[in-house]
């Protein structure tokens, strides 16, 4: 299987090159040359497979044997998911007759990004070790320096994915004192030698600006060959397709006796930010997993919900009444105003979904362009689809908006619904699921549950819903406590706090303080560490 850029060109990459490169040089994202179909006997053969078995079965459809053998793949996958606390890795839980949650938060950092990042870290290590083993004595070794910024909720998943990996160092910048104590502790109590937490006196935007400037600094980037922390890496999408298959089988196994699976339609509801999680569901569906609609659930950062309404993909809502665009305060916050940062991103109770544009949406747009393109053959249609996509993306870059033809919007509506959920409804949903089902949802999951309810009211009776639960409620204690403060039976420590978080705040920490948001200071930190780790190395590009 080879991969090519959504924005075209003749470049064809192996899986290894795709994973190590991340973003294509022409700005596009890599997608497989074709979407493989399932083996004829998948329904019976795979039905009893574990998460690991399914990972091997699904991933090997996208990775050539001569790149990673089945035995190697199995050992990588086993290692990756041995860090999960639940034997099923991603179990489903029944909330009522027609609603299940698919819990994706049983990994080391209690959030769904672990599913992809645990595997990605091992893939990186596998590729680097193999490359270095092939070098002749004296030749410099390939290394990878991953640099990223976090506002708190996702940095730890990257750190846990890369901790203690050979030939890789990771630097994660966070704004000192501005991330929640639990989130700060989740990052800084990782004391492996290759993990470097950098606490910058400043804001999250300062941290992000420094990371951007480091990447833009050609000399520095070339010397250290920096890798980025972002969700566009193909391996992350691929890893996430697996739990759609697993939950499909687990759901079927729970159907009441006498119910024929053919009579039931499964709808997946996905709390969405960068469109990575739900895109994995789209691939599973295109491969042949018989599922119904995929529901995009967004918070007030609703660029996707607006796209499915109007066919317009635009950073600022051009149809909002005066003063209600993305840069203006919106409803949702308790004081009636909602803070927006300098770029126009709204701050919500589900911060891991606070985005202005959804980076992985480009991959879906490519498929939509392809479906609506005529050409002499596949190759010609692919070329034309990339051309169309490239045009859309340059509109996006130049004007912050693009409108797709109605036929394209109709294609998008065949597979997806989309709903936008306010903070207010998010809180109410946490409360009602606790009171009615004794289930404590985190605010991201609650966005999904709220969207599921709205869509369910229009579903035919044979539709069942699986809502993806993307974080453990203890990770977002503030929102959960706020939602449940009036519930007498609720006790955070007893009902929510996992034992792994007990004493976390008192554990040994390792963190490098940076006194000002100054790129030179951060450069010095990275230089010093690189010196200590030995300079006889050659960087490898990479991005997670
Ligand atoms: C990243 C994240 C999401 C959004 O996933 P995307 O793949 O970016 O759509 C939702 N919830 C949580 C808790 C996350 O960390």
Coordinates of C-alpha atoms and ligand atoms in Angstrom, one line a residue:
X1 CA 0.0 0.0 0.0
X2 CA 1.3 3.4 -1.0
X3 CA 0.2 6.9 0.2
X4 CA -0.2 10.2 -1.7
X5 CA -0.9 13.8 -0.7
X6 CA -4.5 15.1 -0.9
X7 CA -3.1 18.1 -2.7
X8 CA -1.7 16.0 -5.5
X9 CA 1.7 15.5 -7.1
X10 CA 3.4 12.3 -8.2
X11 CA 4.9 11.5 -4.8
X12 CA 4.0 8.0 -3.5
X13 CA 5.2 7.1 0.0
X14 CA 5.5 3.8 1.9
X15 CA 3.7 3.5 5.2
X16 CA 7.0 4.2 7.0
X17 CA 7.7 7.4 5.1
X18 CA 4.1 8.5 5.5
X19 CA 4.3 8.0 9.3
X20 CA 7.6 9.7 9.6
X21 CA 6.7 12.6 7.4
X22 CA 3.3 13.6 8.8
X23 CA 2.4 16.6 6.8
X24 CA 3.1 16.5 3.0
X25 CA 5.6 19.1 1.7
X26 CA 2.8 20.6 -0.5
X27 CA 0.7 21.2 2.6
X28 CA -1.6 18.2 2.0
X29 CA -2.4 15.2 4.2
X30 CA -1.5 11.6 3.1
X31 CA -4.2 9.2 2.2
X32 CA -4.0 5.6 1.0
X33 CA -4.0 5.0 -2.8
X34 CA -7.2 2.9 -2.2
X35 CA -9.4 2.0 0.7
X36 CA -9.0 -1.8 1.1
X37 CA -12.1 -3.9 1.5
X38 CA -12.6 -6.5 4.2
X39 CA -11.9 -10.2 3.6
X40 CA -14.9 -12.2 2.6
X41 CA -15.1 -14.0 6.0
X42 CA -14.5 -11.0 8.2
X43 CA -17.9 -11.2 9.9
X44 CA -17.4 -14.7 11.3
X45 CA -13.6 -14.8 11.5
X46 CA -13.2 -11.5 13.3
X47 CA -16.3 -11.7 15.5
X48 CA -14.4 -13.0 18.5
X49 CA -11.2 -11.1 18.0
X50 CA -9.6 -9.1 20.8
X51 CA -8.6 -5.5 20.3
X52 CA -5.1 -6.6 19.5
X53 CA -6.3 -9.3 17.0
X54 CA -8.5 -6.7 15.3
X55 CA -5.6 -4.2 15.2
X56 CA -3.4 -6.7 13.4
X57 CA -6.2 -7.6 11.0
X58 CA -7.2 -4.1 10.1
X59 CA -3.8 -2.4 10.1
X60 CA -2.2 -5.1 7.9
X61 CA -4.7 -4.2 5.2
X62 CA -2.9 -0.8 5.1
X63 CA 0.7 -1.8 5.7
X64 CA 2.7 -3.9 3.2
X65 CA 4.1 -7.2 4.6
X66 CA 7.6 -6.2 3.4
X67 CA 7.4 -3.0 5.5
X68 CA 6.2 -4.6 8.8
X69 CA 5.7 -8.3 9.0
X70 CA 2.6 -9.7 10.7
X71 CA 4.7 -10.9 13.6
X72 CA 6.4 -7.5 14.0
X73 CA 3.0 -5.8 13.8
X74 CA 1.5 -8.0 16.4
X75 CA 4.3 -7.4 18.8
X76 CA 4.1 -3.6 18.3
X77 CA 0.3 -3.7 18.9
X78 CA 0.6 -5.9 21.9
X79 CA 3.2 -3.6 23.5
X80 CA 1.0 -0.5 22.7
X81 CA -2.2 -1.7 24.3
X82 CA -0.6 -3.5 27.3
X83 CA -0.6 -0.1 28.9
X84 CA -4.4 0.0 29.0
X85 CA -6.2 -0.7 32.2
X86 CA -9.3 -2.5 30.7
X87 CA -8.9 -6.0 29.3
X88 CA -11.1 -5.1 26.3
X89 CA -9.0 -1.9 25.8
X90 CA -12.0 0.0 24.5
X91 CA -15.2 -1.5 26.1
X92 CA -18.8 -0.5 25.4
X93 CA -21.3 0.2 28.2
X94 CA -25.0 0.1 27.8
X95 CA -26.8 3.2 29.1
X96 CA -30.3 2.3 27.9
X97 CA -31.9 0.1 25.3
X98 CA -30.7 2.1 22.4
X99 CA -27.7 3.9 23.7
X100 CA -24.2 2.7 24.4
X101 CA -21.0 4.5 25.2
X102 CA -17.7 3.4 23.7
X103 CA -15.1 4.2 26.4
X104 CA -11.9 5.2 24.9
X105 CA -10.3 6.5 28.1
X106 CA -8.7 3.4 29.7
X107 CA -5.2 4.3 28.5
X108 CA -2.4 5.7 30.6
X109 CA -3.5 9.4 30.5
X110 CA -7.3 8.7 30.7
X111 CA -8.1 10.2 27.3
X112 CA -8.8 8.8 23.9
X113 CA -5.6 10.1 22.3
X114 CA -3.8 7.3 24.0
X115 CA -5.3 4.8 21.6
X116 CA -3.4 6.4 18.7
X117 CA -0.3 7.8 20.5
X118 CA 0.6 4.6 22.3
X119 CA 0.9 2.9 18.9
X120 CA 2.5 5.9 17.2
X121 CA 5.4 6.0 19.7
X122 CA 6.1 2.4 19.2
X123 CA 6.0 2.8 15.4
X124 CA 8.5 5.7 15.6
X125 CA 10.8 3.7 17.7
X126 CA 10.6 0.6 15.5
X127 CA 11.4 2.6 12.3
X128 CA 14.3 4.5 13.9
X129 CA 15.9 1.4 15.4
X130 CA 15.6 -0.4 12.1
X131 CA 17.1 2.6 10.2
X132 CA 20.0 2.9 12.6
X133 CA 20.7 -0.8 12.6
X134 CA 21.2 -0.6 8.8
X135 CA 23.8 2.1 9.1
X136 CA 27.5 1.2 8.9
X137 CA 29.7 1.7 12.0
X138 CA 30.6 5.3 12.4
X139 CA 27.7 6.6 10.4
X140 CA 25.5 9.0 12.4
X141 CA 22.4 7.8 14.0
X142 CA 18.9 9.1 13.2
X143 CA 17.1 10.8 16.0
X144 CA 13.8 12.6 16.4
X145 CA 13.1 15.7 18.5
X146 CA 9.4 16.1 19.0
X147 CA 8.3 19.6 20.1
X148 CA 4.7 20.7 21.0
X149 CA 2.6 23.0 23.0
X150 CA -0.3 22.1 25.2
X151 CA -3.0 24.0 27.1
X152 CA -3.1 20.9 29.4
X153 CA -5.5 18.4 28.1
X154 CA -3.5 16.6 25.3
X155 CA 0.2 17.1 26.2
X156 CA 0.3 14.1 28.5
X157 CA -0.9 11.6 25.8
X158 CA 2.0 12.6 23.6
X159 CA 4.4 12.3 26.6
X160 CA 3.1 8.9 27.5
X161 CA 3.3 7.8 23.9
X162 CA 7.0 8.7 23.6
X163 CA 8.4 8.2 27.1
X164 CA 11.4 6.0 27.2
X165 CA 11.6 5.5 23.4
X166 CA 15.0 5.0 21.9
X167 CA 16.3 7.8 19.7
X168 CA 13.4 10.2 20.5
X169 CA 13.3 13.2 22.8
X170 CA 10.1 15.1 23.5
X171 CA 9.7 18.7 24.6
X172 CA 6.2 19.8 25.7
X173 CA 5.7 23.4 26.5
X174 CA 2.8 24.4 28.8
X175 CA 1.9 27.8 30.3
X176 CA 3.2 27.7 33.9
X177 CA 0.4 27.8 36.4
X178 CA -2.3 27.9 33.8
X179 CA -3.1 24.2 33.4
X180 CA -5.1 22.3 35.9
X181 CA -3.1 20.8 38.8
X182 CA -4.0 17.2 37.7
X183 CA -3.1 17.9 34.1
X184 CA 0.1 19.5 35.1
X185 CA 1.0 16.6 37.4
X186 CA 0.1 14.0 34.6
X187 CA 2.8 15.6 32.5
X188 CA 5.5 16.5 35.0
X189 CA 5.5 13.3 37.0
X190 CA 6.9 11.5 34.0
X191 CA 10.5 11.5 34.8
X192 CA 12.0 9.4 32.0
X193 CA 15.2 10.9 30.7
X194 CA 13.9 11.6 27.2
X195 CA 10.8 13.6 28.4
X196 CA 11.2 17.3 28.9
X197 CA 8.4 19.4 30.3
X198 CA 8.9 23.1 29.8
X199 CA 6.9 25.4 31.9
X200 CA 6.8 28.8 30.2
X201 CA 5.8 31.9 32.2
X202 CA 3.2 33.1 29.8
X203 CA 0.0 32.0 28.0
X204 CA -0.9 28.9 25.9
X205 CA -0.7 31.2 22.8
X206 CA 2.8 32.2 23.8
X207 CA 3.8 28.5 23.9
X208 CA 2.2 27.9 20.6
X209 CA 3.9 30.9 19.0
X210 CA 7.3 29.7 20.3
X211 CA 6.7 26.2 18.8
X212 CA 5.7 27.7 15.5
X213 CA 8.7 29.9 15.4
X214 CA 11.0 26.9 16.2
X215 CA 9.6 25.0 13.2
X216 CA 9.9 28.1 11.0
X217 CA 13.6 28.5 12.0
X218 CA 15.2 26.5 9.1
X219 CA 18.6 26.3 10.7
X220 CA 17.4 25.1 14.1
X221 CA 14.9 22.8 12.5
X222 CA 17.5 21.2 10.2
X223 CA 20.0 20.8 13.1
X224 CA 17.5 19.0 15.4
X225 CA 15.0 17.8 12.8
X226 CA 12.0 18.7 14.7
X227 CA 8.8 16.7 14.7
X228 CA 5.3 18.1 15.5
X229 CA 2.6 17.0 17.8
X230 CA -0.6 17.1 15.8
X231 CA -3.5 14.9 14.8
X232 CA -2.9 14.6 11.1
X233 CA -0.5 11.7 11.2
X234 CA -1.9 8.8 9.2
X235 CA -1.0 6.2 11.8
X236 CA -3.2 8.0 14.3
X237 CA -6.3 7.7 12.1
X238 CA -5.5 4.1 11.3
X239 CA -5.1 3.1 14.9
X240 CA -8.5 4.6 15.7
X241 CA -10.4 2.6 13.0
X242 CA -10.0 -0.5 15.2
X243 CA -12.4 0.4 17.9
X244 CA -15.2 0.9 15.4
X245 CA -14.8 -2.8 14.5
X246 CA -14.5 -3.9 18.1
X247 CA -17.5 -2.0 19.3
X248 CA -19.5 -3.3 16.3
X249 CA -18.9 -6.9 17.4
X250 CA -19.4 -6.2 21.1
X251 CA -22.7 -4.4 20.3
X252 CA -24.0 -7.3 18.3
X253 CA -23.1 -9.8 21.0
X254 CA -25.3 -7.8 23.4
X255 CA -28.4 -7.8 21.2
X256 CA -31.4 -9.5 22.8
X257 CA -32.0 -13.1 21.7
X258 CA -34.1 -13.3 18.5
X259 CA -33.0 -9.9 17.2
X260 CA -31.5 -10.2 13.8
X261 CA -28.4 -7.9 13.4
X262 CA -29.6 -7.1 9.8
X263 CA -32.7 -5.4 11.3
X264 CA -30.6 -3.0 13.4
X265 CA -28.7 0.1 12.3
X266 CA -25.8 1.4 14.3
X267 CA -25.2 5.1 14.4
X268 CA -21.9 6.4 15.8
X269 CA -21.9 9.8 17.6
X270 CA -18.5 11.4 17.9
X271 CA -17.4 14.4 19.9
X272 CA -15.3 16.2 17.3
X273 CA -12.5 18.7 17.1
X274 CA -9.9 18.1 14.5
X275 CA -12.1 15.4 12.8
X276 CA -9.6 12.6 13.4
X277 CA -11.7 10.3 15.5
X278 CA -14.8 10.4 13.3
X279 CA -12.7 10.2 10.1
X280 CA -11.5 6.8 11.4
X281 CA -15.2 5.8 11.5
X282 CA -15.6 6.9 7.9
X283 CA -12.7 4.7 6.8
X284 CA -14.2 1.7 8.7
X285 CA -17.5 2.3 6.9
X286 CA -15.9 2.7 3.5
X287 CA -14.0 -0.6 4.2
X288 CA -17.4 -2.3 4.5
X289 CA -18.3 -2.2 8.2
X290 CA -22.1 -2.0 7.9
X291 CA -22.8 1.1 10.0
X292 CA -25.4 3.9 9.5
X293 CA -24.8 7.6 9.9
X294 CA -21.8 9.1 11.7
X295 CA -22.8 12.0 13.8
X296 CA -20.4 15.0 14.2
X297 CA -20.9 16.5 17.6
X298 CA -19.2 19.9 18.1
X299 CA -19.1 22.5 20.8
X300 CA -19.5 26.3 20.1
X301 CA -16.5 25.9 17.8
X302 CA -18.9 24.7 15.2
X303 CA -17.3 25.1 11.8
X304 CA -18.2 21.5 10.9
X305 CA -21.8 21.8 12.1
X306 CA -22.2 24.9 9.9
X307 CA -20.6 23.1 7.0
X308 CA -23.3 20.3 7.1
X309 CA -26.0 22.9 7.3
X310 CA -24.9 25.2 4.4
X311 CA -22.0 23.6 2.5
X312 CA -19.9 26.6 3.6
X313 CA -16.7 25.8 5.3
X314 CA -15.7 29.1 6.9
X315 CA -13.8 30.2 10.0
X316 CA -16.2 33.0 10.8
X317 CA -20.0 32.4 10.5
X318 CA -21.1 34.7 7.6
X319 CA -24.7 33.9 8.4
X320 CA -24.6 34.9 12.1
X321 CA -26.4 38.1 13.0
X322 CA -24.1 41.1 13.4
X323 CA -21.7 40.6 16.2
X324 CA -22.3 36.9 16.5
X325 CA -19.4 35.8 14.3
X326 CA -16.6 33.6 15.6
X327 CA -14.6 36.6 16.9
X328 CA -17.6 37.9 18.9
X329 CA -18.8 36.7 22.3
X330 CA -21.4 33.9 22.0
X331 CA -23.9 32.3 24.2
X332 CA -22.8 29.5 26.5
X333 CA -20.7 30.9 29.3
X334 CA -22.5 31.6 32.6
X335 CA -22.0 35.3 32.3
X336 CA -23.6 35.3 28.8
X337 CA -20.2 36.0 27.2
X338 CA -17.8 33.5 25.8
X339 CA -14.1 34.2 25.7
X340 CA -12.4 33.9 22.4
X341 CA -8.7 33.9 21.9
X342 CA -6.7 36.0 19.5
X343 CA -7.4 33.6 16.6
X344 CA -11.1 33.4 17.2
X345 CA -11.3 30.1 19.0
X346 CA -14.0 30.0 21.6
X347 CA -13.1 28.8 25.1
X348 CA -15.6 26.1 26.1
X349 CA -16.0 23.4 28.7
X350 CA -14.7 20.8 26.2
X351 CA -11.3 22.4 25.5
X352 CA -9.9 19.4 23.6
X353 CA -12.4 20.3 20.9
X354 CA -11.7 24.1 20.8
X355 CA -10.5 24.5 17.2
X356 CA -11.1 27.0 14.5
X357 CA -10.7 24.6 11.5
X358 CA -10.5 20.9 11.6
X359 CA -7.2 19.7 10.2
X360 CA -8.4 16.2 9.2
X361 CA -11.5 17.4 7.5
X362 CA -9.3 17.9 4.4
X363 CA -9.1 14.1 4.0
X364 CA -12.9 13.8 3.9
X365 CA -13.1 16.8 1.4
X366 CA -10.7 14.9 -0.9
X367 CA -13.0 11.9 -1.0
X368 CA -16.0 14.1 -1.6
X369 CA -14.2 15.8 -4.4
X370 CA -13.3 12.4 -5.8
X371 CA -16.8 11.1 -5.7
X372 CA -18.0 14.2 -7.6
X373 CA -15.3 14.1 -10.3
X374 CA -15.6 12.5 -13.7
X375 CA -12.5 11.3 -15.5
X376 CA -11.2 8.7 -18.0
X377 CA -9.9 6.5 -15.2
X378 CA -9.1 6.3 -11.5
X379 CA -5.7 8.0 -11.9
X380 CA -7.3 10.9 -13.8
X381 CA -10.1 11.2 -11.3
X382 CA -7.6 11.2 -8.4
X383 CA -5.6 14.0 -10.1
X384 CA -8.7 16.1 -10.7
X385 CA -9.9 15.5 -7.2
X386 CA -6.6 16.8 -5.8
X387 CA -6.8 19.8 -8.1
X388 CA -10.3 20.6 -6.8
X389 CA -9.3 20.1 -3.2
X390 CA -6.2 22.2 -3.7
X391 CA -8.4 25.0 -5.0
X392 CA -10.7 24.8 -1.9
X393 CA -7.8 24.8 0.5
X394 CA -6.3 27.9 -1.1
X395 CA -9.7 29.7 -0.8
X396 CA -9.6 28.7 2.8
X397 CA -6.1 30.0 3.2
X398 CA -6.7 33.3 1.5
X399 CA -10.3 34.1 2.4
X400 CA -10.9 31.9 5.5
X401 CA -13.9 30.3 3.7
X402 CA -14.9 28.1 0.8
X403 CA -18.3 26.9 -0.4
X404 CA -18.6 23.5 -2.0
X405 CA -21.1 22.7 -4.8
X406 CA -24.4 21.3 -3.7
X407 CA -23.7 17.9 -5.1
X408 CA -20.6 17.7 -2.8
X409 CA -22.7 18.7 0.2
X410 CA -25.2 16.0 -0.7
X411 CA -22.5 13.4 -0.8
X412 CA -21.3 14.6 2.7
X413 CA -24.9 14.2 4.0
X414 CA -25.1 10.6 2.9
X415 CA -22.7 9.5 5.6
X416 CA -22.9 12.2 8.3
X417 CA -25.2 14.3 10.5
X418 CA -23.8 17.2 12.5
X419 CA -25.0 19.0 15.7
X420 CA -23.6 21.9 17.7
X421 CA -23.9 21.7 21.5
X422 CA -23.6 24.7 23.9
X423 CA -21.8 24.7 27.2
X424 CA -25.1 25.1 28.9
X425 CA -26.5 21.9 27.3
X426 CA -23.3 20.1 28.0
X427 CA -23.7 20.8 31.8
X428 CA -27.3 19.8 31.7
X429 CA -26.4 16.6 29.9
X430 CA -23.8 15.6 32.5
X431 CA -26.4 16.1 35.2
X432 CA -29.2 14.2 33.5
X433 CA -27.0 11.2 32.6
X434 CA -25.8 11.1 36.2
X435 CA -29.3 11.3 37.6
X436 CA -31.0 9.0 35.1
X437 CA -28.3 6.4 34.4
X438 CA -25.8 6.9 37.3
X439 CA -23.2 7.6 34.6
X440 CA -20.7 10.3 35.0
X441 CA -19.7 11.7 31.6
X442 CA -16.8 14.1 31.0
X443 CA -17.8 17.3 29.1
X444 CA -16.5 16.0 25.7
X445 CA -18.5 12.8 26.0
X446 CA -21.5 15.0 27.2
X447 CA -21.3 16.9 23.9
X448 CA -21.7 13.6 22.2
X449 CA -24.5 12.4 24.4
X450 CA -26.4 15.6 23.9
X451 CA -26.0 15.4 20.1
X452 CA -27.1 11.8 20.2
X453 CA -30.4 12.7 22.0
X454 CA -31.2 15.4 19.4
X455 CA -30.5 13.1 16.5
X456 CA -32.3 10.2 18.2
X457 CA -35.6 12.1 18.2
X458 CA -35.6 11.8 14.4
X459 CA -34.2 8.3 14.0
X460 CA -36.3 5.4 12.8
X461 CA -37.0 2.9 15.6
X462 CA -34.3 0.4 14.4
X463 CA -31.4 2.8 15.0
X464 CA -29.2 2.2 18.0
X465 CA -26.5 4.7 19.0
X466 CA -22.9 4.2 20.1
X467 CA -21.5 7.5 21.6
X468 CA -17.7 7.7 21.7
X469 CA -16.6 8.6 25.2
X470 CA -13.3 10.5 24.8
X471 CA -12.1 11.3 28.3
X472 CA -12.4 10.2 31.9
X473 CA -14.5 12.6 33.9
X474 CA -11.7 13.1 36.5
X475 CA -9.6 14.8 33.8
X476 CA -12.2 17.6 33.6
X477 CA -13.2 17.8 37.2
X478 CA -14.1 21.5 37.1
X479 CA -16.9 21.1 34.5
X480 CA -18.1 17.8 36.0
X481 CA -18.3 19.2 39.6
X482 CA -20.0 22.3 38.3
X483 CA -22.6 20.2 36.5
X484 CA -23.2 18.0 39.5
X485 CA -22.8 20.4 42.4
X486 CA -26.6 20.3 43.2
X487 CA -26.7 16.5 43.1
X488 CA -26.7 15.3 46.8
X489 CA -25.7 11.8 45.9
X490 CA -22.6 12.9 44.0
X491 CA -19.2 12.7 45.6
X492 CA -16.2 13.4 43.3
X493 CA -13.6 11.5 45.2
X494 CA -15.8 8.5 45.6
X495 CA -17.6 8.5 42.2
X496 CA -15.0 9.8 39.8
X497 CA -11.4 10.0 41.0
X498 CA -9.5 6.9 39.8
X499 CA -6.9 5.4 42.1
X500 CA -4.1 6.3 39.7
X501 CA -4.8 10.0 40.5
X502 CA -4.5 9.5 44.2
X503 CA -1.2 11.1 45.4
X504 CA -0.4 12.2 41.9
X505 CA 0.1 15.8 43.0
X506 CA 2.7 14.7 45.6
X507 CA 4.8 12.6 43.3
X508 CA 8.3 13.6 42.1
X509 CA 8.2 16.0 39.3
X510 CA 10.6 17.0 36.5
X511 CA 10.1 20.3 34.8
X512 CA 12.3 23.0 33.2
X513 CA 11.1 26.5 34.0
X514 CA 11.4 29.2 31.4
X515 CA 11.1 32.7 32.9
X516 CA 9.8 34.6 29.8
X517 CA 8.0 33.5 26.7
X518 CA 11.2 34.0 24.7
X519 CA 12.1 31.7 21.8
X520 CA 15.8 32.1 22.6
X521 CA 15.4 30.7 26.1
X522 CA 13.5 27.7 24.8
X523 CA 16.2 27.1 22.1
X524 CA 18.8 27.1 24.8
X525 CA 16.9 24.4 26.7
X526 CA 16.7 22.2 23.7
X527 CA 20.3 22.8 22.7
X528 CA 21.6 21.9 26.2
X529 CA 19.6 18.7 26.3
X530 CA 20.8 17.7 22.8
X531 CA 24.4 18.4 23.9
X532 CA 24.0 16.2 26.9
X533 CA 22.4 13.4 24.9
X534 CA 25.4 13.4 22.4
X535 CA 25.8 15.4 19.2
X536 CA 26.9 12.6 17.0
X537 CA 23.5 12.2 15.6
X538 CA 21.5 13.1 12.5
X539 CA 17.9 14.1 13.0
X540 CA 15.0 12.4 11.3
X541 CA 11.9 14.3 10.3
X542 CA 8.8 13.1 12.0
X543 CA 5.5 14.3 13.2
X544 CA 3.0 12.9 15.5
Ligands
LIG1 C1 -8.8 15.3 20.9 C2 -10.0 15.1 21.6 C3 -11.3 15.2 21.0 C4 -11.5 15.5 19.5 O1 -11.0 14.5 18.6 P1 -10.7 14.8 17.1 O2 -10.0 13.6 16.6 O3 -9.7 16.0 17.2 O4 -12.0 15.2 16.5 C5 -12.4 14.9 21.7 N1 -12.4 14.7 23.1 C6 -11.2 14.6 23.7 C7 -11.1 14.4 25.2 C8 -10.0 14.8 23.0 O5 -8.8 14.8 23.7

